[in-house]
């Protein structure tokens, strides 16, 4: 069952060579169960840090995070969280099917989690039929990312976290992968939270776009996307799409109605 996500005033600071780096400053967001959220913000504003805290890869220095009613550490132990990294991080000596099955092998029979999917079912879901026995090196970048999405889904997570999963792909492949990801999300009964650098991608994919401010990052604005589902590429030429993209852009660059950048807030000087 998909779970909601509540992040409240989450902060993270690191000690780096005797100096304290504030990676995230009181970030808050909430995402309903089964929803699709996107996080967008400049490089270094703490997007990966936020996602890693939700996944219990690192602990917040302050604030609270709840996945459903549980702390991330509990959710992780229950394998309720799936994570897709920017690079596919597949084991090169294992086949597609073996890579997808890896979490099942690691968890073994010890887990009480019953909601599992078979690797073959997932291979079909991510359209990799015929490549079951291929090695990662024999696949294109987009296909490798599909394997890592399938692997993240094998324990049927309640929430799927994606950290710029298609960042390294060309525009056309990326567009196709985005459509596939939406279909997979719709069929998988999971909440999704996607980190992206692309305003268009954030608006196309999400119900809500969480805009982050430059370092130390916090969530400065939430832009709701009033586009219906299922999303289609035609929607990207609609007025609603353009208006929403503009609202995200304004939030990102701190531009007021006159089009003047709010440079005092640390916004980039060049705005397209
Ligand atoms: N383990 C760490 N130790 C010290 N500083 C860190 C650590 N991890 C992240 N940071 C710092 O925290 C800040 C936020 O990093 P993070 O990776 O979350 O940014 P990001 O928004 O994901 O950036 P990008 O868009 O480039 O991926 C950066 O200044 C980074 O240098
Ligand atoms: Mg990052």
Coordinates of C-alpha atoms and ligand atoms in Angstrom, one line a residue:
X1 CA 0.0 0.0 0.0
X2 CA 1.4 3.4 -0.9
X3 CA 2.3 5.6 2.1
X4 CA 2.2 9.3 2.6
X5 CA 5.4 11.2 3.4
X6 CA 5.8 14.0 5.9
X7 CA 9.0 15.9 6.3
X8 CA 8.9 18.6 9.0
X9 CA 11.7 21.1 9.5
X10 CA 14.4 18.6 8.5
X11 CA 17.9 19.9 8.7
X12 CA 21.2 18.4 8.0
X13 CA 24.7 19.6 8.8
X14 CA 27.9 18.0 8.0
X15 CA 31.3 18.5 9.6
X16 CA 33.8 19.0 6.8
X17 CA 37.4 19.6 7.7
X18 CA 36.5 21.2 11.0
X19 CA 33.9 23.4 9.3
X20 CA 30.2 22.9 9.5
X21 CA 28.4 22.7 6.2
X22 CA 24.6 23.2 6.4
X23 CA 23.3 21.0 3.6
X24 CA 19.6 21.4 4.4
X25 CA 17.9 24.0 6.5
X26 CA 14.5 23.2 7.9
X27 CA 13.0 21.6 4.8
X28 CA 9.3 20.6 5.1
X29 CA 7.1 18.9 2.6
X30 CA 4.1 16.5 2.5
X31 CA 3.1 14.1 -0.1
X32 CA -0.2 12.1 0.0
X33 CA -0.1 8.3 -0.3
X34 CA 0.0 7.4 -4.0
X35 CA 1.0 10.9 -5.0
X36 CA 3.8 12.0 -7.3
X37 CA 6.1 14.7 -6.1
X38 CA 9.1 16.4 -7.7
X39 CA 11.9 18.2 -6.0
X40 CA 13.7 20.9 -8.1
X41 CA 16.5 23.2 -7.0
X42 CA 20.0 24.4 -7.9
X43 CA 23.0 22.1 -7.6
X44 CA 24.1 21.6 -4.0
X45 CA 20.9 22.8 -2.4
X46 CA 20.4 19.5 -0.6
X47 CA 18.1 17.5 -2.8
X48 CA 20.0 14.2 -2.6
X49 CA 20.6 14.8 1.1
X50 CA 16.8 15.1 1.6
X51 CA 16.1 12.0 -0.3
X52 CA 18.8 10.1 1.5
X53 CA 17.3 11.1 4.8
X54 CA 13.9 9.8 3.8
X55 CA 15.5 6.5 2.8
X56 CA 17.4 6.3 6.1
X57 CA 20.7 6.3 4.3
X58 CA 21.7 9.3 6.5
X59 CA 20.0 10.6 9.6
X60 CA 18.6 14.2 9.9
X61 CA 20.5 16.5 12.3
X62 CA 17.1 18.0 13.4
X63 CA 13.5 17.7 12.5
X64 CA 11.3 14.8 11.7
X65 CA 10.4 12.5 8.8
X66 CA 7.5 10.1 8.7
X67 CA 6.8 7.5 6.0
X68 CA 3.2 6.7 6.7
X69 CA 3.3 6.6 10.5
X70 CA 6.8 5.3 10.7
X71 CA 10.2 6.6 11.1
X72 CA 12.5 6.0 8.0
X73 CA 14.5 3.5 10.0
X74 CA 11.4 1.4 10.6
X75 CA 10.3 1.8 7.0
X76 CA 13.7 0.7 5.7
X77 CA 13.7 -2.4 7.9
X78 CA 10.3 -3.2 6.4
X79 CA 11.7 -2.7 2.9
X80 CA 9.0 -0.1 2.3
X81 CA 11.3 2.3 0.5
X82 CA 12.7 1.8 -3.1
X83 CA 15.6 4.0 -4.2
X84 CA 16.8 4.7 -7.8
X85 CA 20.2 6.5 -8.0
X86 CA 21.4 8.7 -10.8
X87 CA 23.7 6.0 -12.1
X88 CA 22.2 2.6 -12.4
X89 CA 24.7 1.0 -9.9
X90 CA 24.1 -2.6 -11.3
X91 CA 26.4 -5.5 -10.6
X92 CA 28.3 -5.9 -13.9
X93 CA 28.7 -9.7 -13.6
X94 CA 25.0 -10.4 -13.0
X95 CA 22.4 -10.7 -15.6
X96 CA 19.3 -8.4 -15.8
X97 CA 17.2 -10.9 -14.1
X98 CA 19.8 -11.5 -11.3
X99 CA 20.3 -7.8 -10.8
X100 CA 16.5 -7.3 -10.4
X101 CA 16.3 -10.3 -8.0
X102 CA 19.2 -9.1 -5.9
X103 CA 17.1 -7.4 -3.1
X104 CA 15.0 -10.7 -2.9
X105 CA 18.3 -12.6 -2.4
X106 CA 19.6 -10.2 0.2
X107 CA 16.3 -10.1 2.2
X108 CA 15.8 -13.9 1.8
X109 CA 13.0 -15.5 3.6
X110 CA 13.6 -13.6 6.8
X111 CA 11.5 -10.6 5.8
X112 CA 7.9 -10.5 6.8
X113 CA 7.2 -8.4 3.7
X114 CA 4.8 -10.4 1.6
X115 CA 4.1 -7.8 -1.1
X116 CA 6.8 -9.0 -3.6
X117 CA 6.9 -9.1 -7.3
X118 CA 8.7 -11.6 -9.4
X119 CA 11.7 -10.5 -11.5
X120 CA 9.9 -11.7 -14.7
X121 CA 6.8 -9.7 -13.9
X122 CA 9.0 -6.6 -13.5
X123 CA 11.0 -7.3 -16.6
X124 CA 7.7 -7.1 -18.5
X125 CA 6.7 -3.9 -16.6
X126 CA 9.9 -2.1 -17.6
X127 CA 9.7 -3.6 -21.2
X128 CA 12.9 -5.6 -21.1
X129 CA 11.6 -8.9 -22.4
X130 CA 14.3 -10.7 -24.3
X131 CA 17.1 -9.1 -22.2
X132 CA 16.6 -11.3 -19.1
X133 CA 20.0 -12.9 -19.5
X134 CA 21.9 -9.9 -20.8
X135 CA 24.7 -8.3 -18.7
X136 CA 24.5 -4.6 -17.9
X137 CA 27.4 -3.8 -20.3
X138 CA 25.2 -5.1 -23.1
X139 CA 22.5 -2.6 -22.4
X140 CA 22.1 1.1 -23.2
X141 CA 22.0 3.7 -20.4
X142 CA 18.2 3.9 -20.6
X143 CA 17.8 0.1 -20.4
X144 CA 20.2 0.0 -17.4
X145 CA 18.1 2.6 -15.6
X146 CA 15.0 0.5 -16.3
X147 CA 16.7 -2.4 -14.7
X148 CA 17.5 -0.3 -11.6
X149 CA 13.8 0.8 -11.5
X150 CA 12.7 -2.8 -11.6
X151 CA 15.2 -3.7 -8.9
X152 CA 13.8 -0.8 -6.7
X153 CA 10.3 -2.2 -7.2
X154 CA 11.0 -5.9 -6.5
X155 CA 10.0 -5.7 -2.9
X156 CA 6.9 -3.7 -3.8
X157 CA 7.9 -0.5 -1.9
X158 CA 5.3 1.8 -0.5
X159 CA 7.4 4.8 -1.6
X160 CA 9.8 5.1 -4.5
X161 CA 12.6 7.7 -4.3
X162 CA 14.3 8.6 -7.6
X163 CA 17.4 10.8 -7.6
X164 CA 17.7 12.2 -11.1
X165 CA 17.3 8.8 -12.6
X166 CA 17.4 10.0 -16.2
X167 CA 19.9 12.8 -15.8
X168 CA 22.6 11.1 -18.0
X169 CA 20.2 10.3 -20.9
X170 CA 19.6 12.2 -24.1
X171 CA 16.4 14.3 -24.3
X172 CA 14.4 11.9 -26.5
X173 CA 15.2 8.8 -24.4
X174 CA 14.5 10.8 -21.3
X175 CA 11.1 11.8 -22.5
X176 CA 10.3 8.2 -23.3
X177 CA 11.6 7.0 -19.9
X178 CA 9.4 9.7 -18.2
X179 CA 6.3 8.3 -19.9
X180 CA 7.3 4.8 -18.9
X181 CA 8.0 5.9 -15.3
X182 CA 4.5 7.4 -15.1
X183 CA 3.0 4.2 -16.4
X184 CA 5.0 2.1 -14.0
X185 CA 4.1 4.3 -11.1
X186 CA 0.4 4.1 -12.0
X187 CA 0.6 0.3 -12.1
X188 CA 2.7 -0.1 -9.0
X189 CA 0.6 1.4 -6.3
X190 CA 3.4 3.4 -4.8
X191 CA 4.1 7.0 -3.8
X192 CA 6.8 8.6 -5.9
X193 CA 9.3 11.4 -5.1
X194 CA 11.5 12.4 -8.0
X195 CA 14.6 14.8 -7.9
X196 CA 15.2 16.5 -11.2
X197 CA 17.0 19.5 -12.6
X198 CA 14.5 20.0 -15.4
X199 CA 11.5 22.3 -14.8
X200 CA 9.6 20.7 -17.7
X201 CA 10.2 17.2 -16.3
X202 CA 9.1 18.2 -12.8
X203 CA 5.8 19.7 -14.1
X204 CA 5.2 16.9 -16.6
X205 CA 5.6 14.2 -14.0
X206 CA 4.3 15.5 -10.7
X207 CA 1.2 16.5 -8.8
X208 CA 3.2 18.9 -6.7
X209 CA 6.6 20.5 -7.4
X210 CA 8.7 21.3 -4.4
X211 CA 11.0 24.2 -5.3
X212 CA 14.2 24.5 -3.3
X213 CA 16.2 27.6 -2.6
X214 CA 20.0 27.8 -3.0
X215 CA 22.4 26.7 -0.2
X216 CA 21.6 26.1 2.5
X217 CA 18.5 24.6 0.9
X218 CA 15.0 24.7 2.1
X219 CA 11.7 24.2 0.3
X220 CA 10.8 27.7 -0.7
X221 CA 7.6 27.0 -2.6
X222 CA 5.2 24.3 -3.5
X223 CA 3.6 24.5 -7.0
X224 CA 0.6 22.3 -7.7
X225 CA 0.2 21.0 -11.2
X226 CA -3.4 21.1 -12.4
X227 CA -2.9 18.7 -15.3
X228 CA -5.1 15.6 -15.5
X229 CA -3.8 12.0 -15.6
X230 CA -2.8 10.1 -17.5
X231 CA -0.3 12.7 -18.8
X232 CA 0.4 12.9 -22.5
X233 CA 3.1 14.6 -24.4
X234 CA 0.5 16.9 -26.0
X235 CA -0.1 18.4 -22.6
X236 CA 3.4 19.9 -22.8
X237 CA 2.1 22.4 -25.3
X238 CA -0.9 23.4 -23.3
X239 CA -1.4 26.8 -21.6
X240 CA -1.7 25.1 -18.2
X241 CA 1.7 23.5 -18.7
X242 CA 3.3 26.8 -19.7
X243 CA 1.7 28.6 -16.8
X244 CA 2.8 26.0 -14.3
X245 CA 6.4 25.9 -15.7
X246 CA 6.5 29.7 -15.3
X247 CA 5.4 29.5 -11.7
X248 CA 8.1 27.0 -11.0
X249 CA 10.6 29.2 -12.8
X250 CA 9.6 32.2 -10.8
X251 CA 10.0 30.2 -7.6
X252 CA 13.4 28.9 -8.6
X253 CA 14.9 32.2 -9.8
X254 CA 13.0 34.5 -7.5
X255 CA 11.6 36.6 -10.4
X256 CA 8.8 38.9 -9.7
X257 CA 6.0 39.8 -12.1
X258 CA 8.2 42.4 -13.8
X259 CA 10.7 39.8 -14.7
X260 CA 13.4 41.2 -12.4
X261 CA 15.6 38.6 -10.8
X262 CA 15.9 38.8 -7.0
X263 CA 19.7 38.8 -6.9
X264 CA 19.8 39.6 -3.3
X265 CA 18.3 36.2 -2.6
X266 CA 21.3 34.6 -4.4
X267 CA 19.4 33.8 -7.6
X268 CA 21.4 33.2 -10.7
X269 CA 22.0 36.4 -12.8
X270 CA 21.2 34.7 -16.1
X271 CA 17.6 33.8 -16.6
X272 CA 16.2 32.4 -19.9
Ligands
LIG1 N1 28.8 13.6 3.4 C1 28.9 14.9 3.2 N2 29.9 15.6 3.9 C2 30.0 16.9 3.8 N3 29.2 17.7 3.0 C3 28.2 17.1 2.3 C4 28.0 15.6 2.4 N4 27.0 15.3 1.6 C5 26.5 16.5 1.0 N5 27.3 17.5 1.5 C6 27.1 18.9 1.1 O1 25.7 19.2 1.3 C7 25.3 20.1 0.2 C8 24.1 19.5 -0.4 O2 24.5 18.3 -1.2 P1 23.5 17.4 -2.0 O3 24.2 16.3 -2.6 O4 22.3 17.1 -1.2 O5 23.0 18.5 -3.1 P2 22.1 18.3 -4.4 O6 21.0 19.3 -4.3 O7 21.7 16.9 -4.5 O8 23.1 18.7 -5.6 P3 23.1 18.1 -7.1 O9 21.9 18.8 -7.8 O10 24.4 18.6 -7.6 O11 23.0 16.6 -7.1 C9 26.4 20.3 -0.7 O12 27.0 21.6 -0.3 C10 27.4 19.2 -0.3 O13 28.7 19.6 -0.5
LIG2 MG1 22.1 15.3 -5.9

